[in-house]
Amino acid sequence: MKTTKSADAAAGVAESEREEMEERYERVVLSVLMGLGSLVECEPENENSQQYAAVDAFPDSSSVVRMMQSSRGSFRRETYNLVGKFCQFAPSLVLPPGNETERSSKLISLATLIPNLLASEKDPSNFVSLLELILTYVSLFRGRESAESTSNTNLWESMDPSAFTKALSKALRRACCGAPATYWGPMILPMVASLPQGEVEKGDKTDHPFPLVVVEGLWEGRKSAVGAMDTSAILSSVAECVTYLMLRRPKDSDTTFTTESWTACGQLFLDCLSYFLNEAPYSGFGPGASSLDELCTTIARDLIRLDAASFDDGTTDRGITQIQSFFWNHNGMQKTLLLAKRERQTNLKLIRLMSIIISLTPNAEQPSSHLLPSLKALFSEILVSSDARGNKSCTKEEVELILKIIQFCGAQTLFPIQKAIGVHPDTNQTSLSLEEFCVNNLIRWILIHATTAPAAIPTDFNIGKLLLLSIRPLHQQRQVWETILRELIKSFCDVSTLATGLCAMASDSDDIDLIRCRALDQFANELGNIFMDNFRRSHDLSHQPGDTDDPAVSYQGDMSLFFNSCVGIFDRKSILVSSSVIKQWVDLCCYESKSDRLILDDDEGSNSLLKALLLLGSSSENGVLTRDELVKLVIQSWVEGGKIWQQAVKNYHLTVESGNEERLLRDQIISAAALSLREDIRRKPPSDHAVMELTCQAWSKKAVRLLEISESGSLQSLGIDMDLCEKIRQRNDEEFLFLNLMYLLHSVDSYIRCRELLLSGSENQELFVNINSSIVDRENALLQPFQDRTQRNTQLIETLGGPSELTEYVQNCVVQCVDLLACHMKADKENDCDQILTALSYLVSLLFPSKWSSDSGCKDSIVAKDVKEGDTVWYEKAEGVRVKATIVKVHTDDFPNLYFTIKEENSPERQTVANRLRRNHVDSSEVRLNENTATSREYLGRYMIDHLVRPFVPTLHSQADLCVQHEVSAECINIVLSQIGMLSVGIGSVRYEIFQILSSVKSCFCEVIRNFDQHLEQASSVLRYMALAMGYGRFTKSSARGNLVDLKLSTDEMFTCLLDLYDDHSASLKERTAHMKSFHVSVAMWLAVATNEARGGDILRRLSGMISFMCDVLLSDQDGDSSMILMKAIIAFQVASKNCMDYSSVDSIHEKYVFQKITHCFVNILKTSTFWVETYASILKYYAKEVPGTALHAANIFSNDLYECLKFPMKRWCAFQLLMLHAKAFTTIISMEDVVIPSDTEVFLSEWKAGLDEEEATELEGDVRVAAAWLSGTMMTHIQDIGRCTSSSLTPESECYTLKLSEILVWMLFLEIFDNAGAVDMRNRSSISAFLQKTKATGAIMILSLQEADLDVGRKENIFECINPDFNSDLVLREVATLAVFRTIESLPTLVKSWFHDDCPRYSQQKLITFVENKVAPETLQRELVRIKDATSFGDMSVSGSAVSREVVATYQQDEVRFFQECITCIN
């Protein structure tokens, strides 16, 4: 190859051009070198030829040598590759054809060049190519040794082995200048194997043999390695080379390796092992970890080889056999292992090393291995170091290492262990047997690892299993295992730890018999009892944490893991407990408790024992559970529900699509579940309502779960049937049935499914009727409105989708309800008739919405006294036919019976009465009846008349024991008249039938009254029949405007008979017998529906006397039902009196007495209801507005009792309205000498006078006496109590500081009396103010009110509305407190100002100032101006004013001069 480079060919060439030329030159040279290599590779040399065919075309030797010595690294690297290919494909180019002295090759021999190349090469990227060249060249000679004479082809005759060894050792010491050792490391072993006999000379003495020198240089090269990967690769190469040297069989003439040399080789291997254990970094992942793992594998494999070679007695000339006493004993392997650092990484590397050794060893245990003494010593050293620690335990890594040692060595080899004691281990030793290790060290490790290193638990138990399996005989093996288990249980070992250990030990099915023992069975039984006790206790509503019945023994950990381990969930074939334990667990899970407060509904599936048993039963491989036990377990999962039930349905294929085999199991479960539901719903419900709700919710969930797996679920299959409804009505447990049913329906996924359950088919509809009758609220029926009594029914209907979705079912249900009621009436089952009757009325209201609105009479009817000439009205010619008319004249000649002349359009004038006049063209409250509903109405009306009315009409000779049937018959007439309606007319129609029946009853009544003394019971029954038929609505829906209007039945004769009876038999009617009281109640019921039709002042006056007479009888025992009926009669009387022109309630003594008696009942009655109070409030509102004197009369009598009523929320509004009437009208008529100061106030007065002089004390006593003249004793006591609550500077947290609405209301009443007293005499204000100042009530009430008041009210907001009699809502504390602040500032400005400066909290001052400016000042001025305008005591002086301009102008006249006085008020 001729290449010339012109020296400075162009001096003026630019630097860029020079660089380009340099690159071009390099590419050309490299291309030539690679091309020659490709040529040789494509055209290899013939094996029989002595010379390469195209040898003359190749460059000369000097060119190749120059390229190999070039300063360019790329040239050298490519030349190395080229020469390497020469050695491989054209060896004649590098080898002479004859002897060394007769070589005639063009290329010089590489033998003299290689040592120089090794010594001169410094480029890391070239070392791999160079070493490959050398290895190829060496292999070329080794291949020719077998084919030719050694004398002609011996490499080392032409190459100086000493120089080569030194050069190679030097390069390796430098780690090949940083070249990747993973590439060049594997090349070292072949080179070492190729080195000849001989030693490297250093001065006058010889040193180590050539291979050892190379290996030592390689070992030193670890210090120059670039990273952990290179270091691991170097150590792997060292270990392989040393192992090779110690294992090869040396030739007879080889005497270069002495004992010292073999010892050095062995030490190098031990150094590699020591470096691997102590210095090599171990991360467990990444490239470094893989290289370290390769090193570990190399060391393990070489150790196995060396161990096997050490037993070969026929090869004593091997190096390992010569140094095995050193290599395997105290100064060698033992020392290396024992001096290894006891760190986590070291232990992990030892574990990995032992794992590889075990995997590469044919037999698991090597009783004759040379590693045994070292591993036994290591095992002993680990135990000693663990005992020296504070907790006397091993780490997780040490435990794993011990397991590997036991697996390799065997327990019998390791035990007994000689443990060193103290400082001198050679003199002080103790022996540790295998059994002692198990019951001492191992148990201690397990207990400690349970809390510090849970991951070590499986290893601990695996160690125990290996040790136990080595114990003989078997009974001793079982004894040791039970001892371990009992000690762990006795130490309250974590249950999760035991479970994990058992799983680890049961990993091999051959070892199951070792684990099963009596101790494990006993513990499993105990743990099952504890778990189920805790589980039931957690679901017992009566249990509280810390109760005395809590278990004294409690184990920590995951019990589910233990149960799963015992029944073999992790290995279905490995059941660790006996069958008796399994059966005991089944009994524990399926124990039936009769406690009402134990609700096992468990959505989370926390019953781990049941879950484990169900999983065990789902395995077809074991026959531990019988079919009956399996059914019991599945039923228990059905009871608990949640995740456990879902898993059971899945595992046992309990869905509707299940196969024949699963169907049998499903049918058994459905049958048992249905029986359980039936028993549960028939059980007496819990008395605690909250517990009952939870019980019903749990029952409904179970019912839904049953419906999910049954093909045709129905309510009957869930235990809800006619018998249950009968029992519910007898026990009055309607709330229990209702809650169960509602929770069930709410759990169903759709309205359609709900309706299928309740309304599909006649049988379900009959049950639906029974359910509706059973859930009616029958308690205090007369004290509740119909809507409240049927509230449950309404909720049930809404759950089914609402009335609009049930139209197609309801008519059949009404018929079913009629039949059910008729059946009960005929069978004399009187106790249930009221609920069934209410259900019938409710079902009819669903089918036909209410025919009349509650205020239809007020909107459509006309009161005679309100009609004026010129009014436009509607004249009713016939029923449903109205024409427009104008009032022409009002006639009063028959006063008070007014009549009118009207003029219709295009018709002559006519005269009529108010009953024929209406306000509207069409009655807006009446439902238009279309033909579809007309047919249904006619059918149902006729059906009820035939089945419920006609057979039970009372007569003069009716039996007394049929009173219930009579009342039901009458209320059915009310349903027909007020809810169904009457469409047909004429003979045979429903209207005609009812009219005939009621006419006969009316005649019967008049006959009975004429012979009252003989027919008292019949009189009561017949009159009640008429009242109920005319719409009183005791158990049915009341008629809104009375059925008398629709039926046009005259009641004059009945009124006359009753009034005459009460006028003539007053003495006998006062008897307190039950029959007489029943008669008075019947009269009151009749008056409640018929008084509206009473006409004329004379009749009303007689009626007021009759009602007054009945009050003495009906209200004597404070009976809520009787008083309720009487109040309805009073309300009807109020309506009639308001519409009557010749009757006035103002001067009625009877009405005052009646309201007094009703108020007395209101004050003293204990058993009452909201409806009762609302009815009383309606009477109160009427009298407070229309006849205030009547209400004031009762308020004055019961004022003290009414103060107590303020403490009861239900009575508070009525009591306050009465007391406000009393306060506004109160005036004192007692002289100061007759005033008696209350005893409580006398005590306080004595305290107040202490420290005052005689004159001041006398003045104070006079002020208190004035206060006592205006304030009652009860009022003064309340005022003193208010002041006493905060007079001791109490904080809001104090117990006696109470926020009572009643106290603020009392204060409001006091302010009214205070203003009245000031209006009578201004001196009263100062006297009462002095009393207030002493009680400190002003400040107390201000603080009390400010805490609850909302002072951010608008200027136009009416704060007085909250106590207005027309304000329908209850009194609200926030609103009343705001008004109290206003009234206190308005009435007591001086006291409030003093309190504001002295005691008002700072956080309230600004809000109070703003409230005064924005609300109190303008509102007070406005109120004062109104009082001025309304005043009548100014005489000739007139006063006017404006709240806007704040001006007050007074005009008066003196003689003939008129004067004006103008005053402008300030803001504050």
PDB file of C-alpha atoms in Angstrom, residues 1212-1313:
ATOM      1  CA  ARG A1212     -98.368  29.049  73.060  1.00  0.00           C
ATOM      2  CA  TRP A1213    -100.033  30.978  70.230  1.00  0.00           C
ATOM      3  CA  CYS A1214    -103.569  30.770  71.611  1.00  0.00           C
ATOM      4  CA  ALA A1215    -102.435  31.548  75.156  1.00  0.00           C
ATOM      5  CA  PHE A1216    -100.506  34.610  74.021  1.00  0.00           C
ATOM      6  CA  GLN A1217    -103.440  35.992  71.992  1.00  0.00           C
ATOM      7  CA  LEU A1218    -105.737  35.674  74.974  1.00  0.00           C
ATOM      8  CA  LEU A1219    -103.181  37.235  77.311  1.00  0.00           C
ATOM      9  CA  MET A1220    -102.615  40.082  74.859  1.00  0.00           C
ATOM     10  CA  LEU A1221    -106.354  40.826  74.936  1.00  0.00           C
ATOM     11  CA  HIS A1222    -106.165  40.752  78.690  1.00  0.00           C
ATOM     12  CA  ALA A1223    -103.116  43.035  78.784  1.00  0.00           C
ATOM     13  CA  LYS A1224    -104.504  45.631  76.379  1.00  0.00           C
ATOM     14  CA  ALA A1225    -107.818  45.932  78.234  1.00  0.00           C
ATOM     15  CA  PHE A1226    -106.485  45.622  81.772  1.00  0.00           C
ATOM     16  CA  THR A1227    -107.310  48.432  84.257  1.00  0.00           C
ATOM     17  CA  THR A1228    -106.935  48.318  87.996  1.00  0.00           C
ATOM     18  CA  ILE A1229    -109.989  49.047  90.174  1.00  0.00           C
ATOM     19  CA  ILE A1230    -108.344  48.324  93.506  1.00  0.00           C
ATOM     20  CA  SER A1231    -107.413  51.194  95.803  1.00  0.00           C
ATOM     21  CA  MET A1232    -103.820  51.408  96.948  1.00  0.00           C
ATOM     22  CA  GLU A1233    -104.816  50.524 100.513  1.00  0.00           C
ATOM     23  CA  ASP A1234    -106.300  47.205  99.368  1.00  0.00           C
ATOM     24  CA  VAL A1235    -103.315  46.154  97.259  1.00  0.00           C
ATOM     25  CA  VAL A1236    -101.558  43.075  98.588  1.00  0.00           C
ATOM     26  CA  ILE A1237     -97.932  42.640  97.600  1.00  0.00           C
ATOM     27  CA  PRO A1238     -97.175  38.981  96.643  1.00  0.00           C
ATOM     28  CA  SER A1239     -95.163  37.053  99.196  1.00  0.00           C
ATOM     29  CA  ASP A1240     -92.241  36.464  96.813  1.00  0.00           C
ATOM     30  CA  THR A1241     -92.039  40.150  96.081  1.00  0.00           C
ATOM     31  CA  GLU A1242     -92.223  40.922  99.850  1.00  0.00           C
ATOM     32  CA  VAL A1243     -89.003  38.931 100.303  1.00  0.00           C
ATOM     33  CA  PHE A1244     -87.250  40.847  97.561  1.00  0.00           C
ATOM     34  CA  LEU A1245     -88.645  44.135  98.884  1.00  0.00           C
ATOM     35  CA  SER A1246     -87.033  43.477 102.251  1.00  0.00           C
ATOM     36  CA  GLU A1247     -83.678  42.985 100.525  1.00  0.00           C
ATOM     37  CA  TRP A1248     -84.114  46.107  98.411  1.00  0.00           C
ATOM     38  CA  LYS A1249     -84.981  48.315 101.422  1.00  0.00           C
ATOM     39  CA  ALA A1250     -81.853  47.206 103.289  1.00  0.00           C
ATOM     40  CA  GLY A1251     -79.455  50.175 103.475  1.00  0.00           C
ATOM     41  CA  LEU A1252     -82.085  52.789 102.560  1.00  0.00           C
ATOM     42  CA  ASP A1253     -83.266  55.504 104.905  1.00  0.00           C
ATOM     43  CA  GLU A1254     -86.850  55.491 106.072  1.00  0.00           C
ATOM     44  CA  GLU A1255     -88.135  57.951 103.476  1.00  0.00           C
ATOM     45  CA  GLU A1256     -86.528  56.112 100.554  1.00  0.00           C
ATOM     46  CA  ALA A1257     -87.751  52.779 101.856  1.00  0.00           C
ATOM     47  CA  THR A1258     -91.312  54.103 102.154  1.00  0.00           C
ATOM     48  CA  GLU A1259     -91.151  55.518  98.651  1.00  0.00           C
ATOM     49  CA  LEU A1260     -89.835  52.203  97.269  1.00  0.00           C
ATOM     50  CA  GLU A1261     -92.589  50.259  99.017  1.00  0.00           C
ATOM     51  CA  GLY A1262     -95.158  52.620  97.496  1.00  0.00           C
ATOM     52  CA  ASP A1263     -93.691  52.061  94.042  1.00  0.00           C
ATOM     53  CA  VAL A1264     -93.850  48.296  94.498  1.00  0.00           C
ATOM     54  CA  ARG A1265     -97.438  48.604  95.723  1.00  0.00           C
ATOM     55  CA  VAL A1266     -98.363  50.518  92.563  1.00  0.00           C
ATOM     56  CA  ALA A1267     -96.710  47.807  90.483  1.00  0.00           C
ATOM     57  CA  ALA A1268     -98.660  45.151  92.391  1.00  0.00           C
ATOM     58  CA  ALA A1269    -101.894  47.042  91.659  1.00  0.00           C
ATOM     59  CA  TRP A1270    -101.274  46.721  87.905  1.00  0.00           C
ATOM     60  CA  LEU A1271     -99.369  43.480  87.719  1.00  0.00           C
ATOM     61  CA  SER A1272    -100.687  40.155  88.852  1.00  0.00           C
ATOM     62  CA  GLY A1273     -98.686  38.032  91.242  1.00  0.00           C
ATOM     63  CA  THR A1274     -97.818  35.643  88.431  1.00  0.00           C
ATOM     64  CA  MET A1275     -96.591  38.503  86.264  1.00  0.00           C
ATOM     65  CA  MET A1276     -94.457  39.967  89.061  1.00  0.00           C
ATOM     66  CA  THR A1277     -92.942  36.532  89.733  1.00  0.00           C
ATOM     67  CA  HIS A1278     -92.066  36.140  86.053  1.00  0.00           C
ATOM     68  CA  ILE A1279     -90.448  39.584  85.965  1.00  0.00           C
ATOM     69  CA  GLN A1280     -88.379  38.776  89.052  1.00  0.00           C
ATOM     70  CA  ASP A1281     -87.347  35.412  87.540  1.00  0.00           C
ATOM     71  CA  ILE A1282     -86.221  37.112  84.332  1.00  0.00           C
ATOM     72  CA  GLY A1283     -84.045  39.530  86.258  1.00  0.00           C
ATOM     73  CA  ARG A1284     -82.678  36.812  88.517  1.00  0.00           C
ATOM     74  CA  CYS A1285     -81.376  34.781  85.556  1.00  0.00           C
ATOM     75  CA  THR A1286     -78.848  37.445  84.556  1.00  0.00           C
ATOM     76  CA  SER A1287     -78.443  39.555  87.667  1.00  0.00           C
ATOM     77  CA  SER A1288     -75.337  37.614  88.692  1.00  0.00           C
ATOM     78  CA  SER A1289     -73.394  38.557  85.536  1.00  0.00           C
ATOM     79  CA  LEU A1290     -73.947  35.119  84.072  1.00  0.00           C
ATOM     80  CA  THR A1291     -72.303  34.166  80.810  1.00  0.00           C
ATOM     81  CA  PRO A1292     -74.148  32.480  77.951  1.00  0.00           C
ATOM     82  CA  GLU A1293     -72.638  29.153  79.021  1.00  0.00           C
ATOM     83  CA  SER A1294     -74.328  29.194  82.430  1.00  0.00           C
ATOM     84  CA  GLU A1295     -76.990  26.606  83.066  1.00  0.00           C
ATOM     85  CA  CYS A1296     -79.604  29.030  84.423  1.00  0.00           C
ATOM     86  CA  TYR A1297     -79.220  31.363  81.467  1.00  0.00           C
ATOM     87  CA  THR A1298     -82.068  30.104  79.264  1.00  0.00           C
ATOM     88  CA  LEU A1299     -83.403  31.350  75.978  1.00  0.00           C
ATOM     89  CA  LYS A1300     -87.099  30.822  76.444  1.00  0.00           C
ATOM     90  CA  LEU A1301     -89.616  32.188  74.075  1.00  0.00           C
ATOM     91  CA  SER A1302     -92.153  32.202  76.900  1.00  0.00           C
ATOM     92  CA  GLU A1303     -90.073  34.709  78.889  1.00  0.00           C
ATOM     93  CA  ILE A1304     -89.940  37.144  75.980  1.00  0.00           C
ATOM     94  CA  LEU A1305     -93.698  36.768  75.466  1.00  0.00           C
ATOM     95  CA  VAL A1306     -94.315  37.477  79.139  1.00  0.00           C
ATOM     96  CA  TRP A1307     -92.209  40.602  78.772  1.00  0.00           C
ATOM     97  CA  MET A1308     -94.259  41.689  75.741  1.00  0.00           C
ATOM     98  CA  LEU A1309     -97.410  41.331  77.806  1.00  0.00           C
ATOM     99  CA  PHE A1310     -95.854  43.302  80.610  1.00  0.00           C
ATOM    100  CA  LEU A1311     -95.037  46.167  78.240  1.00  0.00           C
ATOM    101  CA  GLU A1312     -98.703  46.342  77.151  1.00  0.00           C
ATOM    102  CA  ILE A1313     -99.827  46.587  80.775  1.00  0.00           C
TER     103      ILE A1313
END
